[in-house]
Tab-separated table of C-alpha atoms in Angstrom:
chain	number	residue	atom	x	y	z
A	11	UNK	CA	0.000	0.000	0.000
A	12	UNK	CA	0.480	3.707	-0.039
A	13	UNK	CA	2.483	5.250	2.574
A	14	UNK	CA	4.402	8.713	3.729
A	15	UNK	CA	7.061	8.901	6.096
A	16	UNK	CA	8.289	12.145	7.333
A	17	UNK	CA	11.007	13.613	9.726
A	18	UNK	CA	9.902	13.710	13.510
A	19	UNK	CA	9.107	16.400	15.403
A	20	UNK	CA	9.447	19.545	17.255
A	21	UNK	CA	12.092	21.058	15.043
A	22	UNK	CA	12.977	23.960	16.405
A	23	UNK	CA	14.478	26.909	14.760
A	24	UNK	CA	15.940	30.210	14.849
A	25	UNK	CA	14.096	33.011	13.088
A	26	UNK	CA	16.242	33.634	9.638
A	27	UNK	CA	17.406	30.019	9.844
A	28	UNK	CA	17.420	27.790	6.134
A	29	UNK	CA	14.677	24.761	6.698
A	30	UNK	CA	14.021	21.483	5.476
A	31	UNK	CA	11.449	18.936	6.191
A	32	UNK	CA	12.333	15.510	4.537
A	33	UNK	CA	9.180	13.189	3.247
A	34	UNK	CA	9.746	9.819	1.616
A	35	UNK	CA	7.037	8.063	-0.171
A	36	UNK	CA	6.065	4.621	-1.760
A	37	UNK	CA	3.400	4.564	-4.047
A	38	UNK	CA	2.404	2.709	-6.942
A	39	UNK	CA	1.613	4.270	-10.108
A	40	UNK	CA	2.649	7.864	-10.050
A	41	UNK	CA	1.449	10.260	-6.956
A	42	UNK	CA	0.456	13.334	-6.733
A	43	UNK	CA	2.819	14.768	-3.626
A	44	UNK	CA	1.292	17.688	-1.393
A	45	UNK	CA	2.323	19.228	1.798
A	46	UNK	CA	-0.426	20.730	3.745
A	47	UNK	CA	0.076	22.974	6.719
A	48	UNK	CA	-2.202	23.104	9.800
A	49	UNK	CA	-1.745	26.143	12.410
A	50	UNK	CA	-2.752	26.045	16.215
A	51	UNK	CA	-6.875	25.069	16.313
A	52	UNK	CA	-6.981	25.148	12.681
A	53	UNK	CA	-7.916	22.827	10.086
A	54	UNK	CA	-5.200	21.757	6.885
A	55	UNK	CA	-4.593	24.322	4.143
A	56	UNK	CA	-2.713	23.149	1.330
A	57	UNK	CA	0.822	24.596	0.380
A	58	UNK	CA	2.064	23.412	-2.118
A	59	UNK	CA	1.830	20.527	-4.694
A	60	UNK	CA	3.703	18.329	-7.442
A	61	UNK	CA	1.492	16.134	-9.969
A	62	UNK	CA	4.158	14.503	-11.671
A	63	UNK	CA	8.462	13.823	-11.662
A	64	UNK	CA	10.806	17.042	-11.475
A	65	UNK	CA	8.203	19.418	-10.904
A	66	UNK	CA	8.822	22.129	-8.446
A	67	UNK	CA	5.558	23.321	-6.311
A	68	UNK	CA	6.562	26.661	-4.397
A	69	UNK	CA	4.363	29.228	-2.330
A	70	UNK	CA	4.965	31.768	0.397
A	71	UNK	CA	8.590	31.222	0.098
A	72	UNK	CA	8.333	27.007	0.814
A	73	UNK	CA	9.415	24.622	-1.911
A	74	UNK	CA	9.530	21.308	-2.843
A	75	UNK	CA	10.316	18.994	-5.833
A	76	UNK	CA	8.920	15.682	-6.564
A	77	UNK	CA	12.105	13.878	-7.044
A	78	UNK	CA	10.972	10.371	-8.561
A	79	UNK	CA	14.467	8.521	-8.365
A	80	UNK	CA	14.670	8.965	-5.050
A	81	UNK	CA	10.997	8.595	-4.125
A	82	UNK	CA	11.146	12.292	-2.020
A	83	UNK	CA	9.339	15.320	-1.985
A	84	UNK	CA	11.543	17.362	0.219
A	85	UNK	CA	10.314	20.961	2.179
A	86	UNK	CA	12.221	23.751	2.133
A	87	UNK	CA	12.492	27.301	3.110
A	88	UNK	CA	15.358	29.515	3.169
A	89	UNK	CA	14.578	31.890	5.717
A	90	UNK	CA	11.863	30.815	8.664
A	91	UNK	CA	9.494	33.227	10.251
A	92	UNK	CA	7.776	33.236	13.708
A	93	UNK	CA	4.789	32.789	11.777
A	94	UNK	CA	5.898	29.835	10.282
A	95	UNK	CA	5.430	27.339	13.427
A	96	UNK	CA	2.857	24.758	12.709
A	97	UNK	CA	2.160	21.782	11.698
A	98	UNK	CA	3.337	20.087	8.276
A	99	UNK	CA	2.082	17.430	6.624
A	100	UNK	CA	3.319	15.663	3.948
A	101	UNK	CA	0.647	13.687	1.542
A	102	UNK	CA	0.495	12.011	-1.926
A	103	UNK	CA	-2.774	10.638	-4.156
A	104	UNK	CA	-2.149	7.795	-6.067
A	105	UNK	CA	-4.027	6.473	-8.938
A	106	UNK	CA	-3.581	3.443	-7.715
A	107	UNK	CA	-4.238	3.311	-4.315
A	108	UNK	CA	-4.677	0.419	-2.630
A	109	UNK	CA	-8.510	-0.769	-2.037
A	110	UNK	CA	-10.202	1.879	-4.109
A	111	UNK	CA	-9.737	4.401	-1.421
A	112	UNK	CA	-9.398	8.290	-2.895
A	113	UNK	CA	-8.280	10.082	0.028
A	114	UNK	CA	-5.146	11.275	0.817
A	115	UNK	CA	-1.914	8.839	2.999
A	116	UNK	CA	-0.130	11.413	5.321
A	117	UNK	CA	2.752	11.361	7.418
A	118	UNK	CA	2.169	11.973	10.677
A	119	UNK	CA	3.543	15.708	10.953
A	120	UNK	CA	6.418	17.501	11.789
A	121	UNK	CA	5.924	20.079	14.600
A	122	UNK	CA	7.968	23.447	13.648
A	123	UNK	CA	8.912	25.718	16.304
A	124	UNK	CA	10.735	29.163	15.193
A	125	UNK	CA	11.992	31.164	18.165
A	126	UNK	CA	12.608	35.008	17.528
B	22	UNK	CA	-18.060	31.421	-0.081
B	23	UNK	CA	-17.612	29.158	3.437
B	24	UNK	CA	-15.160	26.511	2.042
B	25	UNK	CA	-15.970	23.515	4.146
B	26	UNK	CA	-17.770	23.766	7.205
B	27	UNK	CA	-18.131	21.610	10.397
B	28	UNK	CA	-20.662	21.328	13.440
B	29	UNK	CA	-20.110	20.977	16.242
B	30	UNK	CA	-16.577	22.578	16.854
B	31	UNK	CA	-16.285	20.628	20.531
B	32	UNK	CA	-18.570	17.333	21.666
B	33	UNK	CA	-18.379	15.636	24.755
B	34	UNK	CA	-19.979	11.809	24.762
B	35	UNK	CA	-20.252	9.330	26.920
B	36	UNK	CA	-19.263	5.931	26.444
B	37	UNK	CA	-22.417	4.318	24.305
B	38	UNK	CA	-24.159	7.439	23.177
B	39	UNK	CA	-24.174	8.116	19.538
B	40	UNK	CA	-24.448	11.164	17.451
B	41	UNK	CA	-23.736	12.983	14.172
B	42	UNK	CA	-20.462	15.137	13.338
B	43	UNK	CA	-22.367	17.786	9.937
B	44	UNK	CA	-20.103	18.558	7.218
B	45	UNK	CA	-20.687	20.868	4.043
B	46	UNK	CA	-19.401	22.297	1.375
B	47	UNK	CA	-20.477	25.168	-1.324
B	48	UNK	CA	-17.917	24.796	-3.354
B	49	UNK	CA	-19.555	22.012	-5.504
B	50	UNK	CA	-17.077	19.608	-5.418
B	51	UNK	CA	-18.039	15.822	-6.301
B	52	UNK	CA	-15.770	14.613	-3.599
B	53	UNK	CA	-16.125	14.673	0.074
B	54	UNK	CA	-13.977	12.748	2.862
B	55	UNK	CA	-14.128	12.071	6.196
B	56	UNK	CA	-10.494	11.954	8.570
B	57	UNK	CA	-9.272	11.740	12.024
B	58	UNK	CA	-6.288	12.931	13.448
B	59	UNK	CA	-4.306	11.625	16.121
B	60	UNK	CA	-1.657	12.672	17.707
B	61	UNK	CA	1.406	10.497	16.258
B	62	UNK	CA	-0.609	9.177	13.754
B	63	UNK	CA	-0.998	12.079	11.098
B	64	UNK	CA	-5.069	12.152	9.561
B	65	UNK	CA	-6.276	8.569	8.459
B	66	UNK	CA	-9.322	8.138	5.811
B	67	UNK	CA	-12.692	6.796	7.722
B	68	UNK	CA	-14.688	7.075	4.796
B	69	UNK	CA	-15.137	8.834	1.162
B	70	UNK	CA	-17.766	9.583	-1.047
B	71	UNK	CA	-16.636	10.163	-4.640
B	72	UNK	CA	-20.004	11.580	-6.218
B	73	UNK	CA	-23.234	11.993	-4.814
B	74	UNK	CA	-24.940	8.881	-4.053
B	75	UNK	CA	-21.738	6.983	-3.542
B	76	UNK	CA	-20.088	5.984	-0.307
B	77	UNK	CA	-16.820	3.426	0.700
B	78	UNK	CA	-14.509	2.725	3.426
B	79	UNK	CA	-11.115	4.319	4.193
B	80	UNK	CA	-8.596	2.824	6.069
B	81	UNK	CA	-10.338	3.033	9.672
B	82	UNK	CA	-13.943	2.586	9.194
B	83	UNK	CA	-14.885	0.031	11.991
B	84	UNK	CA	-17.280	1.975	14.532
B	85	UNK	CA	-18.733	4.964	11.527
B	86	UNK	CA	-21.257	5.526	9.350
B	87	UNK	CA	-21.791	8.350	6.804
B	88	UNK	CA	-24.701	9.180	4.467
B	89	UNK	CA	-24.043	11.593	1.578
B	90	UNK	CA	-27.222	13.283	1.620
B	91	UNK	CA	-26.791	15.738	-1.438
B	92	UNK	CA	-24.023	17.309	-2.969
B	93	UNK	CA	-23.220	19.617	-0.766
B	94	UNK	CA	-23.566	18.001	2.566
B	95	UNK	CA	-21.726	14.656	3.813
B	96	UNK	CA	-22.342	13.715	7.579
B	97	UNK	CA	-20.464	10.756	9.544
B	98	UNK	CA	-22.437	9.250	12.513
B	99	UNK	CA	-21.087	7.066	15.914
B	100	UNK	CA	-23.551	4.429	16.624
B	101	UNK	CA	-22.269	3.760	19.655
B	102	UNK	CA	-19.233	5.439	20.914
B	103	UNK	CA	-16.452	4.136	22.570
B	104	UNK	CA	-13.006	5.938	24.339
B	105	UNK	CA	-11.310	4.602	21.314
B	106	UNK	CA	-13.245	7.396	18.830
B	107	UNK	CA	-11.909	10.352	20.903
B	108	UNK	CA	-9.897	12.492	18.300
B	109	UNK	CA	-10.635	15.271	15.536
B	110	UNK	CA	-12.653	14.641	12.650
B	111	UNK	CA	-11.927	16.202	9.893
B	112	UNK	CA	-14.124	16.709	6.964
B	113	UNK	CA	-12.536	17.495	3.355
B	114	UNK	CA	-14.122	17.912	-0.128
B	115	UNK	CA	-12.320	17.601	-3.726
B	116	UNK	CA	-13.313	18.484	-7.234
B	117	UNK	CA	-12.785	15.290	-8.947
B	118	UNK	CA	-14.340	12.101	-8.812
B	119	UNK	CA	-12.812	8.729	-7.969
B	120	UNK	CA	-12.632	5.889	-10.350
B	121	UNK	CA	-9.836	7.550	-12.559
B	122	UNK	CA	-7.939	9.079	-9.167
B	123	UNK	CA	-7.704	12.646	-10.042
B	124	UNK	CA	-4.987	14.529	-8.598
B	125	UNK	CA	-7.069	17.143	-7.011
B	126	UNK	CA	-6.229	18.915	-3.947
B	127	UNK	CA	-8.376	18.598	-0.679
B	128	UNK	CA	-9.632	21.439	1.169
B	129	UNK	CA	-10.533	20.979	5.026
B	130	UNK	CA	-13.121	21.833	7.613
B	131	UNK	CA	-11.756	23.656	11.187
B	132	UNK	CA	-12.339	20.253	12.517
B	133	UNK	CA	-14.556	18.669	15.407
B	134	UNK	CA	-12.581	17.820	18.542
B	135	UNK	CA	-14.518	14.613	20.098
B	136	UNK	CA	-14.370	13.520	23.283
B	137	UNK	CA	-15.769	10.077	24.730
B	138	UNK	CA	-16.020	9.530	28.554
């Protein structure tokens, strides 16, 4: 089956401070990759997305690139904010997913902590 | 324009009492889904309905049911709750229909935080 795996938490971080978030996958067929972002109380907001191999999905300053060869789909910020602490979830959508389900696998979350 | 909404925000239950967590959407999205989040265990898929009409399990659907009841509106119900179903719930909705697997994105509810007693 489908499944995500995804860097433990609390990361903690200066403000200014580069940022990455590793995420692994295994799939079969070819995912869609997501991360989705969840602040204190709040429900999941999507931040960014790949659909298919090398593609680069980028918003508010986050990246990531769906790197097929190495099954990853990497987060990564160069500069953190305050306002950046949350919640971040890694995701994919298979075609192919095992017993006809459609919704999304996560990981289980990485907790990010930015201290001013 | 809502997005996805949830009722109620907080629920306290007691062990054996069963009730109905409301989700909808005007967004008019074919696809609607039903999560819970743990801590540790990121969100797993209780249910899905693809199109209106349709319904089928997720990965943790022992204990739920859920009735699409029009397009916009997809509720999930405990029969008979147990300490086991204390969590959020989740509800999300997609454009795209199942059978082919589109690659749409999910938006989310706020969430219901469930407790059982």
């Amino acid at each position: 089956g489908n499944s995500v795996t995804q860097m433990e938490g609390p990361v903690t971080l200066s403000e200014e401070a580069f940022l990455t978030i590793n995420c692994t996958y295994t799939a079969t067929g070819y995912p869609s990759l997501f991360w989705y972002v969840q602040y204190p109380g709040e429900g999941l907001q999507l931040l960014l997305k790949a659909t298919k191999a090398d593609d680069k999905g980028s918003n508010k300053g986050f990246e990531a690139t769906y790197r097929k060869e190495t099954t990853s789909f990497h987060l990564e910020k160069g500069s953190v904010q305050v306002s950046d602490s949350a919640v971040y979830f890694c995701a994919l959508n298979s075609p192919y997913s095992g017993g006809g389900a459609d919704g999304l696998t996560f990981g289980k979350g990485t907790h990010l902590i930015i201290q001013p | 324009n809502a997005g996805v909404t949830q009722t109620p925000k907080f629920q306290v239950l007691k062990t054996g009492q069963s009730m109905t967590l409301q989700c909808a959407q005007d967004m008019n999205h074919n696809s609607m889904y039903w999560y819970r989040q743990d801590p540790g265990m990121g969100l797993r898929l209780i249910y899905y309905s693809a199109s209106e009409g349709t319904t089928d399990k997720g990965e943790v659907p022992n204990g739920y049911n859920v009735s699409r009841l029009n397009k916009r509106e997809f509720s999930l119900r405990l029969e008979s709750a147990a300490p086991s179903q204390t969590s959020v719930y989740f509800c999300a909705s997609s454009p795209g229909t199942s059978g082919r697997k589109g690659f749409n994105e999910q938006f989310f509810g706020p969430g219901t935080r469930l407790t059982v007693l």
